[in-house]
Short mmCIF file of C-alpha atoms in Angstrom, two decimals:
data_model
loop_
_atom_site.label_atom_id
_atom_site.label_comp_id
_atom_site.label_asym_id
_atom_site.label_seq_id
_atom_site.Cartn_x
_atom_site.Cartn_y
_atom_site.Cartn_z
CA MET A 1 56.03 -26.64 33.56
CA ALA A 2 53.89 -23.87 32.12
CA THR A 3 52.93 -22.93 28.58
CA ILE A 4 52.29 -19.28 27.76
CA ASN A 5 50.91 -18.25 24.37
CA PHE A 6 52.28 -15.21 22.57
CA GLY A 7 50.51 -14.72 19.24
CA ARG A 8 50.86 -17.85 17.11
CA VAL A 9 53.83 -19.00 19.15
CA ALA A 10 53.56 -20.99 22.36
CA MET A 11 56.30 -20.46 24.92
CA ARG A 12 56.99 -23.31 27.30
CA ARG A 13 58.97 -22.59 30.43
CA LEU A 14 60.73 -25.22 32.47
CA LEU A 15 61.71 -24.04 35.93
CA ALA A 16 64.21 -26.18 37.79
CA PRO A 17 63.91 -26.16 41.62
CA ASN A 18 66.71 -24.37 43.44
CA ALA A 19 68.24 -23.22 40.18
CA SER A 20 68.51 -19.85 38.46
CA THR A 21 68.42 -21.29 34.94
CA ARG A 22 65.30 -21.33 32.85
CA THR A 23 64.83 -23.29 29.65
CA LEU A 24 62.42 -21.99 27.06
CA SER A 25 61.16 -23.71 23.94
CA PHE A 26 58.96 -22.10 21.34
CA ARG A 27 56.61 -24.03 19.12
CA VAL A 28 54.41 -22.71 16.36
CA ALA A 29 50.76 -23.58 15.80
CA ASP A 30 51.52 -26.86 14.04
CA GLY A 31 53.36 -28.11 17.12
CA THR A 32 56.92 -27.98 15.76
CA THR A 33 59.57 -26.58 18.07
CA THR A 34 61.52 -23.67 16.65
CA SER A 35 64.18 -23.17 19.30
CA ALA A 36 65.21 -23.95 22.85
CA PHE A 37 67.70 -22.29 25.13
CA ALA A 38 68.67 -21.68 28.74
CA SER A 39 68.74 -18.18 30.13
CA THR A 40 70.61 -17.41 33.34
CA THR A 41 71.02 -13.67 33.00
CA SER A 42 69.47 -11.17 35.34
CA ARG A 43 68.91 -7.44 35.31
CA SER A 44 68.33 -6.81 39.01
CA PHE A 45 71.10 -5.12 40.99
CA SER A 46 71.12 -5.27 44.76
CA SER A 47 72.76 -2.55 46.80
CA SER A 48 75.08 -5.09 48.37
CA VAL A 49 76.42 -6.14 44.96
CA LEU A 50 76.81 -2.58 43.74
CA HIS A 51 78.81 -1.53 46.78
CA ASP A 52 80.81 -4.72 47.33
CA HIS A 53 83.91 -4.28 45.16
CA SER A 54 85.06 -7.81 45.97
CA ASP A 55 82.22 -9.28 43.93
CA HIS A 56 83.19 -8.09 40.45
CA ASP A 57 82.36 -11.45 38.84
CA GLU A 58 78.78 -11.29 40.09
CA LEU A 59 78.38 -7.72 38.86
CA GLU A 60 79.78 -8.52 35.42
CA ARG A 61 77.46 -11.52 35.10
CA ARG A 62 74.45 -9.26 35.30
CA MET A 63 73.24 -7.56 32.14
CA PRO A 64 73.03 -3.79 31.55
CA LEU A 65 69.66 -2.18 30.91
CA THR A 66 70.66 -1.54 27.32
CA LYS A 67 70.86 -5.26 26.49
CA PHE A 68 67.90 -7.65 26.47
CA THR A 69 67.91 -11.23 27.67
CA GLU A 70 67.01 -14.01 25.28
CA ASP A 71 63.66 -14.34 27.04
CA GLU A 72 62.90 -10.67 26.46
CA GLU A 73 63.94 -10.80 22.81
CA MET A 74 61.63 -13.77 22.19
CA VAL A 75 58.73 -12.01 23.91
CA ARG A 76 59.39 -8.87 21.85
CA ASP A 77 59.48 -10.82 18.58
CA ALA A 78 56.33 -12.76 19.45
CA ALA A 79 54.46 -9.55 20.32
CA ARG A 80 55.58 -7.98 17.03
CA MET A 81 54.33 -11.03 15.12
CA TRP A 82 50.95 -10.96 16.85
CA ALA A 83 50.56 -7.21 16.35
CA ASN A 84 51.27 -7.46 12.62
CA GLN A 85 49.15 -10.54 11.98
CA GLU A 86 46.19 -10.09 14.33
CA LEU A 87 46.01 -6.42 15.31
CA LYS A 88 47.05 -4.55 12.19
CA PRO A 89 44.16 -5.72 9.96
CA LEU A 90 41.63 -4.36 12.48
CA VAL A 91 43.11 -0.94 13.25
CA ARG A 92 41.33 1.09 10.56
CA GLU A 93 37.97 -0.52 11.31
CA MET A 94 38.31 0.06 15.06
CA ASP A 95 39.31 3.70 14.48
CA ASN A 96 36.29 4.27 12.25
CA GLU A 97 33.94 2.65 14.76
CA CYS A 98 35.66 4.19 17.83
CA LYS A 99 35.47 0.76 19.41
CA THR A 100 37.93 -1.97 20.35
CA ARG A 101 36.90 -5.36 19.03
CA PRO A 102 35.99 -7.80 21.87
CA GLU A 103 37.75 -10.70 20.15
CA LEU A 104 40.92 -8.63 19.97
CA ILE A 105 40.80 -7.97 23.71
CA GLN A 106 40.31 -11.67 24.36
CA GLY A 107 43.29 -12.31 22.10
CA LEU A 108 45.41 -10.10 24.33
CA PHE A 109 44.45 -12.27 27.29
CA ASP A 110 44.85 -15.55 25.41
CA ASN A 111 48.37 -14.60 24.38
CA GLY A 112 49.52 -13.60 27.85
CA PHE A 113 49.86 -9.88 27.18
CA MET A 114 47.49 -8.82 29.98
CA GLY A 115 49.25 -10.61 32.82
CA MET A 116 52.90 -10.07 31.97
CA GLU A 117 54.20 -9.62 35.53
CA ILE A 118 51.48 -11.58 37.35
CA PRO A 119 53.05 -14.73 38.85
CA GLU A 120 52.21 -18.09 37.31
CA GLU A 121 50.49 -19.18 40.52
CA TYR A 122 47.82 -16.60 39.66
CA HIS A 123 47.71 -17.73 36.00
CA GLY A 124 49.92 -14.88 34.80
CA SER A 125 52.90 -14.96 32.45
CA GLY A 126 55.44 -14.49 35.24
CA MET A 127 57.70 -12.26 33.14
CA ASN A 128 59.58 -9.11 34.18
CA PHE A 129 58.91 -5.39 33.80
CA THR A 130 61.18 -5.07 30.78
CA SER A 131 59.22 -7.77 28.97
CA ALA A 132 55.98 -5.91 29.68
CA CYS A 133 57.51 -2.69 28.30
CA LEU A 134 58.64 -4.48 25.14
CA VAL A 135 55.15 -5.86 24.53
CA VAL A 136 53.65 -2.39 24.93
CA GLU A 137 56.26 -0.94 22.56
CA GLU A 138 55.58 -3.54 19.87
CA LEU A 139 51.82 -3.04 20.10
CA SER A 140 52.24 0.73 19.89
CA ARG A 141 54.03 0.36 16.55
CA VAL A 142 50.72 -0.85 15.14
CA ASP A 143 48.01 0.71 17.34
CA PRO A 144 48.84 3.11 20.20
CA SER A 145 45.30 2.85 21.57
CA VAL A 146 45.57 -0.88 22.17
CA SER A 147 49.07 -0.49 23.61
CA ILE A 148 47.78 2.06 26.15
CA LEU A 149 45.04 -0.36 27.20
CA VAL A 150 47.66 -3.06 27.78
CA ASP A 151 50.11 -0.67 29.45
CA ILE A 152 47.60 0.70 31.97
CA HIS A 153 46.27 -2.76 32.76
CA ASN A 154 49.74 -4.25 33.36
CA THR A 155 51.81 -1.48 34.90
CA LEU A 156 49.16 0.36 36.91
CA THR A 157 46.32 -1.93 37.98
CA ASN A 158 48.05 -5.31 38.03
CA ASN A 159 51.09 -3.96 39.83
CA ALA A 160 48.98 -2.06 42.37
CA VAL A 161 47.27 -5.32 43.33
CA ARG A 162 50.55 -7.26 43.29
CA PHE A 163 52.48 -4.79 45.43
CA TRP A 164 49.86 -3.49 47.84
CA GLY A 165 46.85 -5.78 47.69
CA SER A 166 45.99 -8.15 50.52
CA GLU A 167 46.31 -11.89 49.94
CA GLN A 168 42.53 -12.04 49.66
CA LEU A 169 42.52 -9.41 46.92
CA LYS A 170 45.38 -11.11 45.08
CA GLU A 171 43.64 -14.47 45.11
CA LYS A 172 40.39 -12.93 43.93
CA TRP A 173 41.59 -10.50 41.26
CA LEU A 174 45.00 -11.49 39.88
CA PRO A 175 43.70 -14.62 38.09
CA ARG A 176 40.91 -12.59 36.52
CA LEU A 177 43.21 -9.72 35.57
CA ALA A 178 45.50 -12.23 33.89
CA THR A 179 42.84 -14.12 31.97
CA ASN A 180 39.60 -12.28 31.24
CA CYS A 181 38.98 -8.98 33.05
CA VAL A 182 40.16 -5.60 31.71
CA SER A 183 40.87 -3.04 34.43
CA SER A 184 40.25 0.70 34.56
CA PHE A 185 42.41 3.29 36.34
CA ALA A 186 40.37 6.14 37.88
CA LEU A 187 42.64 8.82 39.34
CA SER A 188 42.07 12.17 37.60
CA GLU A 189 39.43 14.70 38.64
CA ALA A 190 38.42 18.15 37.42
CA GLY A 191 40.81 19.77 39.90
CA SER A 192 43.52 17.10 40.07
CA GLY A 193 45.37 14.91 37.64
CA THR A 194 48.84 13.68 38.39
CA ASP A 195 48.59 15.88 41.50
CA ALA A 196 46.80 13.10 43.37
CA PHE A 197 47.12 14.95 46.69
CA ALA A 198 44.56 17.48 45.45
CA MET A 199 41.80 14.96 44.71
CA LYS A 200 38.45 15.48 46.44
CA THR A 201 36.90 12.00 46.13
CA THR A 202 36.39 10.41 49.53
CA ALA A 203 35.96 6.85 50.77
CA THR A 204 33.85 6.68 53.94
CA PRO A 205 33.85 3.39 55.87
CA SER A 206 30.59 1.84 57.04
CA ASP A 207 29.83 1.60 60.75
CA ASP A 208 30.91 -2.04 60.85
CA GLY A 209 33.93 -1.44 58.57
CA SER A 210 32.76 -3.98 55.99
CA TYR A 211 32.63 -1.57 53.04
CA TYR A 212 33.39 1.98 51.89
CA THR A 213 31.10 4.53 50.26
CA LEU A 214 32.75 6.50 47.46
CA ASN A 215 31.71 10.12 46.96
CA GLY A 216 33.20 12.23 44.18
CA GLU A 217 33.72 12.60 40.47
CA LYS A 218 36.38 11.20 38.14
CA LEU A 219 37.34 12.29 34.62
CA TRP A 220 39.38 10.70 31.81
CA ILE A 221 38.86 7.21 33.24
CA SER A 222 41.27 5.00 31.31
CA ASN A 223 39.90 1.74 29.83
CA SER A 224 36.44 2.50 31.27
CA LYS A 225 34.52 1.28 28.22
CA GLU A 226 36.10 -2.18 28.25
CA ALA A 227 36.71 -2.58 31.98
CA GLY A 228 35.23 -5.20 34.27
CA VAL A 229 36.84 -3.74 37.40
CA PHE A 230 37.82 -0.18 38.37
CA LEU A 231 40.77 0.90 40.50
CA VAL A 232 39.39 4.12 42.02
CA PHE A 233 41.57 6.47 44.05
CA ALA A 234 39.97 8.21 47.01
CA ASN A 235 40.88 9.82 50.34
CA ALA A 236 39.79 7.68 53.29
CA ASN A 237 40.69 10.33 55.87
CA PRO A 238 40.56 13.92 54.51
CA ALA A 239 41.68 15.27 57.89
CA LEU A 240 45.13 13.78 57.20
CA LYS A 241 45.24 15.49 53.79
CA HIS A 242 47.69 13.69 51.48
CA ARG A 243 48.30 11.01 54.10
CA GLY A 244 44.63 10.03 54.12
#
């Protein structure tokens, strides 16, 4: 059983072994439970289901992208509540100071918004991509700058480590990314932006292969002011061009 905080609401998730159902209960700060429900819907479509016309019941059971699950609706509502109550009063001050308040960033971590798709075993919220998108959308209603910080952290850095990081990297960084360490995404250069194949930054391995030396320049480094770790893109073998 895990408890994940979203704003002033705590979400408790009960996962039953060998079952697809999940029961959620939400309690407010005074400890009273507001609601409880079981959610068995899914949004993932496998190719076998889509092409197997004999399995119409399974296909109909799955939800379309235009409809949210109860879990996602509760996450959306909790993010909207937090944004209005905690974020909104600080927006003008942060704009004037050109600075994000440290306590606000910690609040994003404390409420689970910075580890939306990180599995619970790494201290993340264990939610899905749609839930992460809904949180970003609700934050952007109040402060687009904060929503971009959360979006980049979740969808770019966290997912890069989740999908392509070694087990050692996952064990080292996912718990921190979920709880206390803002990440920065360093891709763009003077001569390359989304055209990553044109970047000139190189990563040269040491003689014993224990580390890499980065050589190059990066511009427009997202979240750099608040970051505790940087995801830097570089070419480890320029001779292979875009495959390096």
